[in-house]
Short mmCIF file of C-alpha atoms and ligand atoms in Angstrom, two decimals:
data_model
loop_
_atom_site.label_atom_id
_atom_site.label_comp_id
_atom_site.label_asym_id
_atom_site.label_seq_id
_atom_site.Cartn_x
_atom_site.Cartn_y
_atom_site.Cartn_z
CA MET A 1 10.82 -10.09 -23.29
CA ILE A 2 7.86 -10.52 -21.73
CA ARG A 3 9.85 -9.19 -18.60
CA ASN A 4 10.38 -6.16 -20.76
CA LEU A 5 6.44 -5.96 -21.42
CA SER A 6 4.91 -3.50 -19.36
CA ILE A 7 2.76 -4.39 -16.70
CA LYS A 8 -0.21 -3.26 -18.67
CA LYS A 9 0.33 -5.33 -21.69
CA LYS A 10 1.46 -8.55 -19.82
CA ILE A 11 -2.10 -8.22 -17.72
CA VAL A 12 -3.77 -8.07 -21.51
CA ILE A 13 -2.34 -10.46 -22.97
CA TRP A 14 -2.38 -13.16 -19.98
CA PHE A 15 -6.19 -11.80 -19.86
CA THR A 16 -6.87 -12.64 -23.26
CA ILE A 17 -4.80 -15.98 -24.01
CA THR A 18 -6.94 -17.64 -20.88
CA PHE A 19 -10.03 -15.96 -21.68
CA LEU A 20 -9.77 -17.79 -25.20
CA LEU A 21 -8.38 -21.27 -23.55
CA ASN A 22 -11.41 -20.58 -20.97
CA LEU A 23 -13.76 -20.62 -23.99
CA SER A 24 -12.59 -23.16 -25.77
CA VAL A 25 -12.12 -25.77 -23.43
CA MET A 26 -15.89 -24.64 -22.40
CA MET A 27 -17.10 -24.71 -25.97
CA GLY A 28 -15.54 -27.92 -26.54
CA LEU A 29 -16.71 -29.50 -23.23
CA THR A 30 -20.04 -28.16 -24.41
CA PHE A 31 -19.54 -30.07 -27.54
CA VAL A 32 -18.65 -33.54 -26.65
CA ILE A 33 -21.00 -33.64 -24.22
CA GLY A 34 -23.88 -32.48 -26.23
CA GLN A 35 -22.82 -34.36 -29.37
CA SER A 36 -23.01 -37.81 -26.69
CA VAL A 37 -26.26 -36.69 -24.67
CA PHE A 38 -27.81 -36.17 -28.71
CA ASP A 39 -26.37 -39.72 -29.47
CA THR A 40 -27.81 -41.34 -26.93
CA ASP A 41 -31.11 -39.63 -26.97
CA ILE A 42 -31.40 -39.89 -30.63
CA LYS A 43 -31.22 -43.80 -30.44
CA THR A 44 -33.69 -44.00 -27.31
CA GLN A 45 -35.88 -41.61 -29.38
CA LEU A 46 -35.39 -43.99 -32.49
CA ARG A 47 -36.39 -47.22 -30.63
CA VAL A 48 -39.10 -45.78 -28.76
CA GLN A 49 -40.58 -44.09 -32.54
CA VAL A 50 -40.40 -47.14 -33.86
CA ASP A 51 -41.94 -49.68 -30.79
CA ALA A 52 -44.94 -47.03 -30.80
CA ASN A 53 -45.46 -46.59 -34.35
CA ALA A 54 -45.53 -50.99 -34.30
CA GLU A 55 -48.54 -50.60 -31.73
CA GLU A 56 -50.63 -48.74 -34.36
CA ILE A 57 -50.86 -50.99 -36.88
CA GLU A 58 -53.41 -53.51 -37.15
CA PHE A 59 -54.77 -56.17 -40.39
CA LEU A 60 -58.64 -56.41 -40.77
CA ASN A 61 -60.58 -58.30 -43.14
CA SER A 62 -63.29 -56.84 -45.09
CA SER A 63 -65.98 -57.28 -42.34
CA GLU A 64 -64.17 -55.57 -39.93
CA LEU A 65 -63.67 -52.90 -41.74
CA GLU A 66 -66.73 -51.65 -41.40
CA GLU A 67 -67.08 -51.80 -37.62
CA GLU A 68 -63.37 -50.38 -37.41
CA TYR A 69 -63.53 -47.52 -39.70
CA GLU A 70 -62.23 -44.20 -37.86
CA LYS A 71 -61.85 -41.02 -40.12
CA GLY A 72 -58.28 -40.13 -40.21
CA ASP A 73 -56.85 -43.95 -40.21
CA GLN A 74 -55.07 -44.76 -43.31
CA PHE A 75 -56.58 -48.37 -45.05
CA LEU A 76 -54.18 -50.50 -47.07
CA GLU A 77 -55.25 -53.31 -49.27
CA TYR A 78 -53.19 -56.09 -47.93
CA ASN A 79 -52.96 -59.73 -47.99
CA LYS A 80 -57.18 -59.80 -48.86
CA GLY A 81 -57.96 -57.31 -46.06
CA TYR A 82 -56.82 -54.25 -45.10
CA LEU A 83 -53.95 -52.76 -42.83
CA GLU A 84 -55.43 -50.13 -40.45
CA ILE A 85 -52.69 -47.82 -40.13
CA ASP A 86 -54.04 -45.15 -37.22
CA ASP A 87 -53.57 -41.52 -37.09
CA ASP A 88 -51.18 -41.74 -33.90
CA PHE A 89 -48.74 -43.49 -36.71
CA CYS A 90 -45.42 -40.89 -37.18
CA ASP A 91 -43.88 -41.78 -40.07
CA TYR A 92 -41.41 -38.51 -39.61
CA ILE A 93 -40.84 -36.71 -36.54
CA ASN A 94 -37.55 -34.74 -35.12
CA GLY A 95 -35.69 -36.28 -37.69
CA ILE A 96 -37.05 -39.87 -37.76
CA TYR A 97 -38.36 -41.14 -40.58
CA THR A 98 -40.47 -44.83 -39.96
CA CYS A 99 -41.77 -47.16 -42.74
CA LEU A 100 -43.42 -50.50 -43.24
CA VAL A 101 -42.10 -52.55 -45.63
CA ASP A 102 -42.56 -56.29 -46.97
CA SER A 103 -40.86 -58.76 -46.60
CA ASP A 104 -39.38 -58.28 -50.31
CA ASN A 105 -38.33 -54.52 -49.30
CA ASN A 106 -41.24 -53.22 -51.08
CA LEU A 107 -42.30 -49.48 -49.49
CA LEU A 108 -46.17 -50.16 -48.23
CA TYR A 109 -46.53 -46.96 -45.98
CA GLY A 110 -44.12 -44.14 -44.77
CA GLU A 111 -40.89 -42.36 -45.50
CA ALA A 112 -37.79 -43.28 -45.80
CA PRO A 113 -34.16 -41.31 -46.72
CA VAL A 114 -32.23 -45.06 -47.22
CA ARG A 115 -32.79 -47.38 -49.86
CA LEU A 116 -31.08 -51.02 -48.01
CA THR A 117 -29.68 -53.44 -50.69
CA ALA A 118 -30.68 -57.40 -50.47
CA ASP A 119 -27.46 -57.91 -48.08
CA GLN A 120 -28.67 -54.96 -45.66
CA LEU A 121 -32.19 -55.85 -45.29
CA PHE A 122 -33.65 -56.74 -41.79
CA THR A 123 -30.52 -56.88 -40.24
CA HIS A 124 -30.91 -54.16 -38.07
CA THR A 125 -32.61 -55.52 -34.52
CA VAL A 126 -30.82 -53.20 -32.88
CA VAL A 127 -29.76 -49.47 -33.40
CA GLU A 128 -27.03 -49.38 -35.62
CA PRO A 129 -25.16 -46.29 -37.44
CA LEU A 130 -25.48 -46.38 -40.87
CA THR A 131 -23.78 -44.58 -44.17
CA TYR A 132 -25.65 -43.45 -47.08
CA GLN A 133 -24.89 -41.39 -49.97
CA GLY A 134 -22.30 -39.97 -47.69
CA GLU A 135 -24.95 -39.23 -45.34
CA LYS A 136 -24.68 -40.16 -41.31
CA TYR A 137 -28.18 -42.02 -40.13
CA TYR A 138 -29.35 -44.73 -37.22
CA ILE A 139 -31.20 -47.49 -38.53
CA TYR A 140 -33.97 -49.52 -36.55
CA GLU A 141 -35.75 -52.37 -37.88
CA ARG A 142 -38.81 -54.43 -35.96
CA GLN A 143 -40.60 -57.05 -37.37
CA LEU A 144 -44.13 -57.22 -36.63
CA HIS A 145 -46.22 -60.36 -35.03
CA GLY A 146 -50.29 -60.14 -34.78
CA HIS A 147 -52.61 -61.15 -36.98
CA ASN A 148 -51.86 -61.69 -40.52
CA LEU A 149 -48.92 -59.12 -39.60
CA GLU A 150 -46.10 -61.93 -40.00
CA GLY A 151 -43.85 -61.02 -42.98
CA LEU A 152 -44.09 -56.99 -42.25
CA TRP A 153 -41.35 -54.78 -41.22
CA LEU A 154 -41.40 -51.55 -39.48
CA ARG A 155 -37.67 -49.88 -40.19
CA GLY A 156 -37.19 -46.65 -38.24
CA VAL A 157 -34.32 -44.19 -39.93
CA ALA A 158 -33.10 -41.34 -37.72
CA SER A 159 -31.06 -38.45 -39.72
CA LEU A 160 -28.05 -37.62 -37.97
CA SER A 161 -26.98 -34.60 -39.83
CA GLU A 162 -30.77 -33.08 -39.63
CA GLY A 163 -30.34 -34.23 -36.02
CA THR A 164 -27.43 -32.20 -35.59
CA TYR A 165 -28.48 -29.25 -37.29
CA LEU A 166 -29.25 -27.09 -33.86
CA LEU A 167 -26.22 -28.06 -32.98
CA GLN A 168 -24.33 -27.05 -35.82
CA THR A 169 -26.67 -23.91 -35.81
CA ILE A 170 -25.16 -23.37 -32.38
CA ALA A 171 -21.72 -23.77 -33.04
CA HIS A 172 -22.01 -21.76 -35.99
CA TRP A 173 -23.07 -18.79 -34.33
CA VAL A 174 -20.54 -19.62 -31.56
CA LEU A 175 -17.81 -19.71 -33.76
CA LEU A 176 -19.63 -15.83 -34.98
CA LEU A 177 -19.59 -14.31 -31.55
CA VAL A 178 -16.50 -15.86 -30.20
CA PRO A 179 -13.84 -13.67 -32.01
CA VAL A 180 -16.38 -10.22 -30.95
CA MET A 181 -16.53 -11.49 -27.76
CA ALA A 182 -13.28 -12.05 -27.43
CA ALA A 183 -12.60 -8.57 -28.35
CA LEU A 184 -14.53 -6.70 -26.63
CA SER A 185 -13.70 -8.36 -23.88
CA VAL A 186 -10.02 -7.66 -24.62
CA LEU A 187 -10.76 -4.14 -25.18
CA GLY A 188 -12.44 -3.71 -21.60
CA ALA A 189 -9.25 -5.42 -20.10
CA TYR A 190 -7.27 -2.73 -21.71
CA ILE A 191 -9.25 0.86 -20.78
CA ILE A 192 -9.56 -0.94 -17.34
CA THR A 193 -6.05 -1.89 -17.06
CA ARG A 194 -4.61 2.00 -18.79
CA ARG A 195 -6.69 4.01 -16.71
CA SER A 196 -6.12 2.06 -13.57
CA PHE A 197 -2.16 2.44 -14.50
CA ALA A 198 -3.09 5.97 -15.66
CA PRO A 199 -1.83 7.14 -12.01
CA ALA A 200 1.20 4.47 -12.15
CA GLU A 201 2.29 7.22 -14.95
CA LYS A 202 1.51 10.49 -13.27
CA ILE A 203 4.13 9.08 -10.42
CA ILE A 204 6.35 8.30 -12.44
CA GLU A 205 6.52 11.46 -13.85
CA ALA A 206 5.84 13.62 -11.06
CA ALA A 207 8.85 11.56 -8.79
CA ASP A 208 10.80 12.10 -12.34
CA SER A 209 10.67 16.09 -12.76
CA ILE A 210 11.04 16.47 -8.78
CA SER A 211 14.41 14.77 -9.11
CA SER A 212 15.43 16.38 -12.48
CA GLY A 213 14.42 19.50 -11.79
CA ASN A 214 15.47 19.96 -7.98
CA ASP A 215 12.10 21.13 -7.24
CA LEU A 216 11.15 18.86 -4.20
CA SER A 217 8.24 21.40 -2.95
CA ARG A 218 6.10 19.42 -6.13
CA ARG A 219 4.45 17.09 -4.77
CA ILE A 220 2.49 14.09 -6.85
CA GLU A 221 -1.47 14.83 -7.59
CA LEU A 222 -3.87 12.28 -8.46
CA PRO A 223 -7.72 12.86 -10.00
CA LYS A 224 -9.89 11.84 -7.08
CA GLY A 225 -10.51 8.15 -6.13
CA ARG A 226 -9.20 5.56 -3.35
CA ASN A 227 -6.80 2.65 -4.86
CA GLU A 228 -3.30 1.48 -3.93
CA PHE A 229 -1.92 3.79 -6.25
CA HIS A 230 -3.33 6.94 -3.77
CA THR A 231 -2.12 5.34 -0.65
CA MET A 232 1.36 5.10 -2.92
CA ALA A 233 1.34 8.48 -3.71
CA ASP A 234 0.04 9.53 -0.35
CA SER A 235 3.82 7.82 1.06
CA TYR A 236 5.53 9.24 -1.77
CA ASN A 237 4.23 12.42 -0.78
CA ARG A 238 4.94 11.93 2.93
CA MET A 239 8.68 10.59 1.44
CA PHE A 240 9.11 14.12 -0.48
CA ASP A 241 7.74 16.05 2.76
CA ARG A 242 10.19 14.63 5.06
CA LEU A 243 12.71 14.56 2.26
CA ASP A 244 12.51 18.52 1.83
CA ALA A 245 12.13 19.72 5.05
CA ALA A 246 15.62 17.68 5.46
CA PHE A 247 16.67 18.95 2.63
CA GLN A 248 15.58 22.97 3.48
CA ARG A 249 16.85 22.00 7.48
CA GLU A 250 20.08 21.04 5.50
CA LYS A 251 20.02 24.79 3.44
CA GLN A 252 19.51 26.67 6.88
CA PHE A 253 22.17 24.91 8.76
CA THR A 254 24.55 25.56 6.15
CA SER A 255 23.63 29.52 6.26
CA ASP A 256 23.37 29.26 10.16
CA VAL A 257 26.84 28.17 10.60
CA SER A 258 28.30 30.19 7.92
CA HIS A 259 26.38 33.21 9.57
CA GLU A 260 27.75 32.13 13.31
CA LEU A 261 31.03 32.28 11.89
CA ARG A 262 31.23 35.20 9.58
CA THR A 263 30.80 37.59 12.69
CA PRO A 264 33.39 36.60 14.83
CA VAL A 265 35.08 36.30 11.97
CA SER A 266 34.77 39.46 11.06
CA VAL A 267 35.70 40.89 14.47
CA ILE A 268 38.95 39.13 13.79
CA LEU A 269 39.24 40.42 11.02
CA THR A 270 38.90 44.30 12.01
CA GLN A 271 40.90 44.08 15.35
CA SER A 272 43.79 42.55 13.55
CA GLU A 273 43.85 45.65 10.48
CA PHE A 274 43.51 48.25 13.39
CA SER A 275 46.21 46.88 15.41
CA LEU A 276 48.51 46.63 12.86
CA GLU A 277 47.39 50.02 11.62
CA MET A 278 46.55 52.20 14.43
CA ALA A 279 47.72 50.47 17.83
CA GLU A 280 50.31 52.15 19.23
CA SER A 281 51.27 51.21 22.84
CA GLU A 282 51.37 47.79 24.19
CA GLU A 283 48.19 48.23 25.91
CA ASP A 284 46.36 48.63 22.52
CA TYR A 285 48.08 45.29 21.14
CA ARG A 286 46.83 43.17 24.15
CA GLU A 287 43.01 44.59 24.35
CA ALA A 288 42.77 44.21 20.32
CA LEU A 289 44.57 40.36 21.28
CA GLU A 290 41.98 39.88 23.93
CA VAL A 291 39.23 40.37 21.23
CA ILE A 292 40.70 38.08 19.10
CA GLN A 293 41.19 35.72 21.80
CA GLN A 294 37.34 36.01 23.09
CA GLN A 295 36.30 35.24 19.32
CA GLY A 296 38.53 32.61 18.31
CA LEU A 297 36.94 30.19 21.84
CA LYS A 298 33.49 31.45 20.29
CA MET A 299 34.39 29.64 17.05
CA LYS A 300 36.27 26.88 18.79
CA ASP A 301 33.32 26.26 20.78
CA LEU A 302 30.60 26.76 18.02
CA ILE A 303 33.19 24.41 15.56
CA SER A 304 33.41 21.80 18.49
CA GLN A 305 30.03 22.01 19.27
CA LEU A 306 29.15 21.48 15.37
CA LEU A 307 31.67 18.56 15.66
CA PHE A 308 29.70 16.77 18.30
CA PHE A 309 26.14 17.34 16.51
CA SER A 310 27.81 15.74 13.13
CA ARG A 311 29.11 12.97 15.41
CA LEU A 312 26.28 12.35 17.19
CA GLU A 313 24.14 11.98 13.75
CA GLN A 314 26.89 9.68 12.09
CA GLY A 315 26.74 7.41 15.33
CA ARG A 316 30.23 7.69 15.87
CA GLU A 317 29.44 9.18 19.61
CA PRO A 318 28.84 6.01 20.32
CA LEU A 319 26.72 5.80 23.70
CA GLN A 320 27.51 4.06 26.93
CA ILE A 321 24.94 3.51 28.57
CA ALA A 322 25.93 1.99 32.18
CA ALA A 323 23.87 2.67 35.93
CA CYS A 324 24.85 6.07 36.91
CA ASN A 325 24.31 7.46 40.15
CA LEU A 326 22.40 10.67 38.80
CA SER A 327 21.97 12.18 42.32
CA SER A 328 25.73 12.48 42.39
CA LEU A 329 26.36 13.73 38.85
CA VAL A 330 23.97 16.52 38.97
CA SER A 331 25.10 17.74 42.25
CA SER A 332 28.51 17.82 41.00
CA ILE A 333 27.15 19.84 37.95
CA CYS A 334 25.70 22.07 40.67
CA ASP A 335 28.16 22.37 42.62
CA GLU A 336 30.71 23.57 39.40
CA GLN A 337 27.98 25.82 37.94
CA GLU A 338 27.30 27.89 41.41
CA ALA A 339 30.92 27.60 41.81
CA LEU A 340 31.23 29.22 38.07
CA TYR A 341 28.63 32.09 38.95
CA THR A 342 30.20 32.94 42.53
CA ALA A 343 33.24 33.34 41.12
CA ALA A 344 32.07 35.40 38.29
CA HIS A 345 29.80 37.56 40.92
CA PRO A 346 32.27 37.88 44.25
CA LEU A 347 29.97 39.39 46.83
CA TYR A 348 30.72 43.15 47.28
CA VAL A 349 31.76 43.60 50.54
CA SER A 350 31.54 47.09 51.83
CA PRO A 351 34.83 48.75 52.79
CA ALA A 352 33.18 49.73 56.26
CA ASP A 353 32.10 46.40 57.55
CA SER A 354 34.56 43.44 56.13
CA SER A 355 31.85 40.96 57.88
CA LEU A 356 30.36 38.84 55.20
CA ASP A 357 26.28 39.39 56.82
CA ARG A 358 23.21 39.50 54.35
CA GLU A 359 23.01 43.43 54.56
CA SER A 360 26.94 43.87 53.19
CA ILE A 361 25.54 41.69 49.75
CA LYS A 362 24.56 44.86 47.12
CA ALA A 363 24.18 43.37 43.87
CA PRO A 364 21.85 41.02 42.76
CA ARG A 365 22.22 36.87 43.49
CA LEU A 366 20.99 34.07 42.47
CA LEU A 367 20.69 31.04 44.75
CA LEU A 368 21.01 27.57 43.71
CA LEU A 369 18.45 25.43 45.69
CA ARG A 370 18.31 21.32 45.32
CA GLN A 371 16.35 19.04 45.94
CA ILE A 372 18.25 15.86 45.13
CA PRO A 373 17.63 12.69 47.06
CA ASP A 374 20.41 10.00 47.48
CA ASP A 375 21.11 7.12 44.97
CA VAL A 376 18.81 7.73 42.43
CA ILE A 377 20.53 4.99 39.87
CA ALA A 378 19.55 5.49 36.36
CA PRO A 379 21.04 3.69 32.74
CA VAL A 380 22.46 6.72 31.02
CA ASP A 381 25.32 7.86 29.56
CA SER A 382 26.84 9.84 32.34
CA ARG A 383 29.35 12.15 29.22
CA LEU A 384 26.29 12.42 27.59
CA PHE A 385 23.76 13.24 30.07
CA GLY A 386 26.33 15.40 32.07
CA ARG A 387 26.41 17.23 28.90
CA ALA A 388 23.00 17.87 28.78
CA VAL A 389 22.19 18.77 32.21
CA THR A 390 25.09 21.43 32.62
CA ASN A 391 23.15 23.18 29.50
CA LEU A 392 20.48 23.46 31.24
CA LEU A 393 21.42 25.09 34.48
CA SER A 394 23.99 26.91 32.57
CA ASN A 395 20.85 28.82 30.84
CA ALA A 396 18.79 28.99 33.70
CA TYR A 397 22.08 30.80 35.20
CA LYS A 398 22.28 32.84 31.83
CA TYR A 399 18.70 34.40 31.29
CA SER A 400 18.49 34.98 35.04
CA GLU A 401 21.67 36.97 34.51
CA GLY A 402 20.93 40.59 37.22
CA LYS A 403 18.15 39.38 38.00
CA ASN A 404 17.68 38.16 42.64
CA GLY A 405 16.35 34.83 42.68
CA TYR A 406 16.01 31.12 43.11
CA ILE A 407 17.27 28.48 40.65
CA THR A 408 15.84 25.07 41.55
CA VAL A 409 17.40 21.58 40.66
CA SER A 410 15.28 18.81 41.88
CA LEU A 411 15.61 14.86 40.73
CA LEU A 412 12.62 12.89 41.11
CA GLN A 413 12.08 9.16 40.68
CA LEU A 414 8.57 8.39 39.82
CA GLU A 415 6.76 5.02 39.51
CA ASP A 416 4.26 3.36 36.67
CA PRO A 417 6.66 3.61 34.66
CA SER A 418 9.44 3.95 36.25
CA ARG A 419 10.99 6.89 35.39
CA ILE A 420 13.45 9.58 36.20
CA GLN A 421 12.33 13.26 36.30
CA LEU A 422 14.95 15.89 36.67
CA HIS A 423 13.43 19.59 37.06
CA ILE A 424 15.53 23.02 36.13
CA SER A 425 13.38 25.82 37.25
CA ASP A 426 14.68 29.94 36.90
CA GLN A 427 12.89 33.01 37.89
CA GLY A 428 15.00 34.51 34.78
CA ILE A 429 13.51 36.65 31.77
CA GLY A 430 11.29 33.83 30.55
CA ILE A 431 9.89 32.63 27.04
CA PRO A 432 7.42 34.18 24.69
CA LYS A 433 4.60 31.36 24.34
CA GLU A 434 5.27 31.79 20.55
CA HIS A 435 9.18 30.86 20.32
CA LEU A 436 8.54 27.60 23.05
CA GLU A 437 8.20 25.27 20.25
CA LYS A 438 11.46 26.65 18.09
CA ILE A 439 14.29 27.06 21.32
CA PHE A 440 14.74 23.49 20.70
CA ASP A 441 15.47 24.05 16.59
CA ARG A 442 18.98 24.12 16.03
CA PHE A 443 20.33 27.86 15.85
CA TYR A 444 17.24 29.24 17.00
CA GLN A 445 17.73 32.08 19.52
CA VAL A 446 14.97 33.85 20.98
CA ASP A 447 16.37 37.41 20.94
CA PRO A 448 20.05 36.82 19.75
CA SER A 449 20.76 40.27 21.18
CA ARG A 450 19.93 39.30 24.63
CA THR A 451 22.82 37.01 24.75
CA ALA A 452 24.96 38.39 22.12
CA SER A 453 25.01 40.70 24.82
CA GLN A 454 26.38 38.58 27.40
CA ALA A 455 28.15 36.80 24.88
CA GLY A 456 30.79 39.00 24.27
CA SER A 457 31.25 40.73 27.92
CA ASP A 458 30.80 37.63 30.21
CA SER A 459 33.37 35.50 32.32
CA GLY A 460 30.44 33.90 34.01
CA PRO A 461 28.95 30.55 33.49
CA ALA A 462 27.13 31.60 30.74
CA GLU A 463 28.77 30.34 27.26
CA ALA A 464 28.37 32.63 24.20
CA GLY A 465 25.33 31.58 22.58
CA ALA A 466 24.49 30.44 19.38
CA GLY A 467 21.39 28.75 19.98
CA LEU A 468 22.89 25.19 19.57
CA GLY A 469 22.55 24.45 23.36
CA LEU A 470 19.09 23.28 23.60
CA SER A 471 18.82 21.61 20.61
CA MET A 472 21.76 19.35 21.85
CA VAL A 473 19.83 18.65 24.64
CA ARG A 474 17.27 17.39 23.22
CA GLU A 475 19.42 15.39 20.58
CA ILE A 476 20.77 13.55 24.25
CA VAL A 477 17.96 13.40 25.91
CA HIS A 478 16.14 11.27 22.95
CA LEU A 479 19.37 9.49 22.47
CA HIS A 480 18.06 7.81 26.47
CA ASN A 481 14.59 7.55 24.98
CA GLY A 482 13.42 10.60 27.21
CA SER A 483 11.54 13.94 26.75
CA ILE A 484 11.81 17.27 27.49
CA SER A 485 9.54 19.87 28.16
CA VAL A 486 9.26 23.33 28.64
CA GLU A 487 7.20 25.74 30.62
CA SER A 488 7.58 29.55 30.79
CA ARG A 489 6.32 33.16 31.47
CA PRO A 490 8.00 35.81 30.35
CA GLY A 491 9.45 38.22 33.17
CA GLU A 492 8.69 34.91 35.88
CA GLY A 493 10.53 32.55 34.88
CA THR A 494 11.53 29.15 32.81
CA THR A 495 11.06 24.68 34.13
CA PHE A 496 13.10 22.68 32.01
CA THR A 497 11.83 19.19 32.34
CA VAL A 498 14.12 16.13 31.27
CA THR A 499 12.44 12.42 31.63
CA VAL A 500 13.99 9.20 31.18
CA PRO A 501 13.32 6.14 31.85
CA ALA A 502 14.75 4.77 35.28
CA ALA A 503 15.86 0.75 32.94
CA LEU A 504 16.83 0.02 30.07
P1 ADP B 1 21.53 29.78 22.90
O1 ADP B 1 23.04 29.28 23.24
O2 ADP B 1 20.93 31.10 22.62
O3 ADP B 1 21.86 29.58 24.63
P2 ADP B 1 19.99 27.41 23.40
O4 ADP B 1 19.61 26.71 22.21
O5 ADP B 1 20.74 26.94 24.71
O6 ADP B 1 21.05 28.83 22.78
O7 ADP B 1 18.73 28.24 23.98
C1 ADP B 1 17.66 28.77 22.66
C2 ADP B 1 16.87 29.77 23.14
O8 ADP B 1 16.13 29.16 24.32
C3 ADP B 1 17.88 31.04 23.80
O9 ADP B 1 17.86 31.41 22.71
C4 ADP B 1 16.86 31.50 24.76
O10 ADP B 1 16.33 32.95 24.04
C5 ADP B 1 16.14 30.62 25.08
N1 ADP B 1 16.39 30.10 26.92
C6 ADP B 1 17.08 28.71 26.70
N2 ADP B 1 16.77 28.54 27.68
C7 ADP B 1 16.21 29.47 28.82
C8 ADP B 1 16.12 29.95 29.90
N3 ADP B 1 16.65 29.19 31.28
N4 ADP B 1 15.37 31.40 30.04
C9 ADP B 1 15.27 32.06 29.33
N5 ADP B 1 15.12 31.53 27.80
C10 ADP B 1 16.18 30.63 28.01
#
């Protein structure tokens, strides 16, 4: 039951209970202590007052009366003389009465709120409690000593009800004020918690509307301020940013995949329709089948790349990291790519001159320069890393196509921190600055036409591109805790730099 209460209510209830408990305990203690202090105090006062008053009474005979007469003093005829009661004698002060009685309990002077019975007379030589007509008193009696004073008693009576009047008044006010104060502070607690928790309600409301409305672009907006809820809202908003971006990427990805697959499928369909309806000779059929085959290969390539990506993402392509001789790996990839290029671009030899000297080369040519020291070892998954290097090198060839120039592959071992760097530079068409950041995104192509033209017609090292190569390279490099960067100048060339740690 309590568990299901809102935090706001829990805080207010807890606050109220502890507040009232605190107050009652404090009040209780104050009263108990106050009462005991008052008790001790009144007893002391009673004794002190009666003792002090005893000093103010003197017996005078008639001859002494004239000498001792002082204005303000009281004179009572007593035992053939006079009792002089000094004006300092206090018959009532601070709830304490003092009276003078003779041994027959006749009141000679002063006031007494209690009348004692014969058996109670002069038995209170220490301060004692007494209940008289339902009221509580302390009583203290003391016999006077001195010339002609024997047989006289001073009786002090302190009224407890009069003495505790102040305490009672305080209690009365406290009882009146406590509920008011409690109500005020509970109200305050309620307002503060309500205000403090208002952002939580906003967060819930925004999160609900985001999840129910599928509007991932909505964000939680809180009124100005800076508390835990703002920090929470910020992290929620950051999470929504990431979700939104992932969702957008997913949407973009699906649309890109469909788009990439639509072109080869339409080409295949057009070619099939054409050959079914129009083809007359075996040559027509062959041509159509070749086009269909090319498109089929392009689709196969795209699908295998996509599969590779999804395996990487789902962790189904586990890394098999082992110490790998990068020098040999990179060299063999260079050999492969160079061979593919040469096969696609045979040297043109003049019929008049069959020797292969430089003068006889007519077509633009790309030369591969290698700066690869021996035995550079690094912990990599050779299959994946090789795939990344192949991609970069084949791009270098692809985007230098039709130009004369060099492609340089250099492998460097760097210290502090110990790492390996691979540079692949070309003197090809380059990449405009504004595209540099995006070329690593999936399906991003600077200008699809410049690859598309090659994709269909090339039988060279360059594969039909769909803009997936570099994003795959980056993914692989990141899996190796490495980084990749690019520098490029349109028309001058491009350099990709891959850096991986030299040790795990
Ligand atoms: P693609 O399949 O189009 O080659 P990539 O992901 O490999 O896809 O490359 C993305 C884009 O980056 C390419 O469309 C191309 O325009 C550009 N690019 C990549 N490598 C180079 C390079 N060496 N020189 C010039 N442009 C390049």
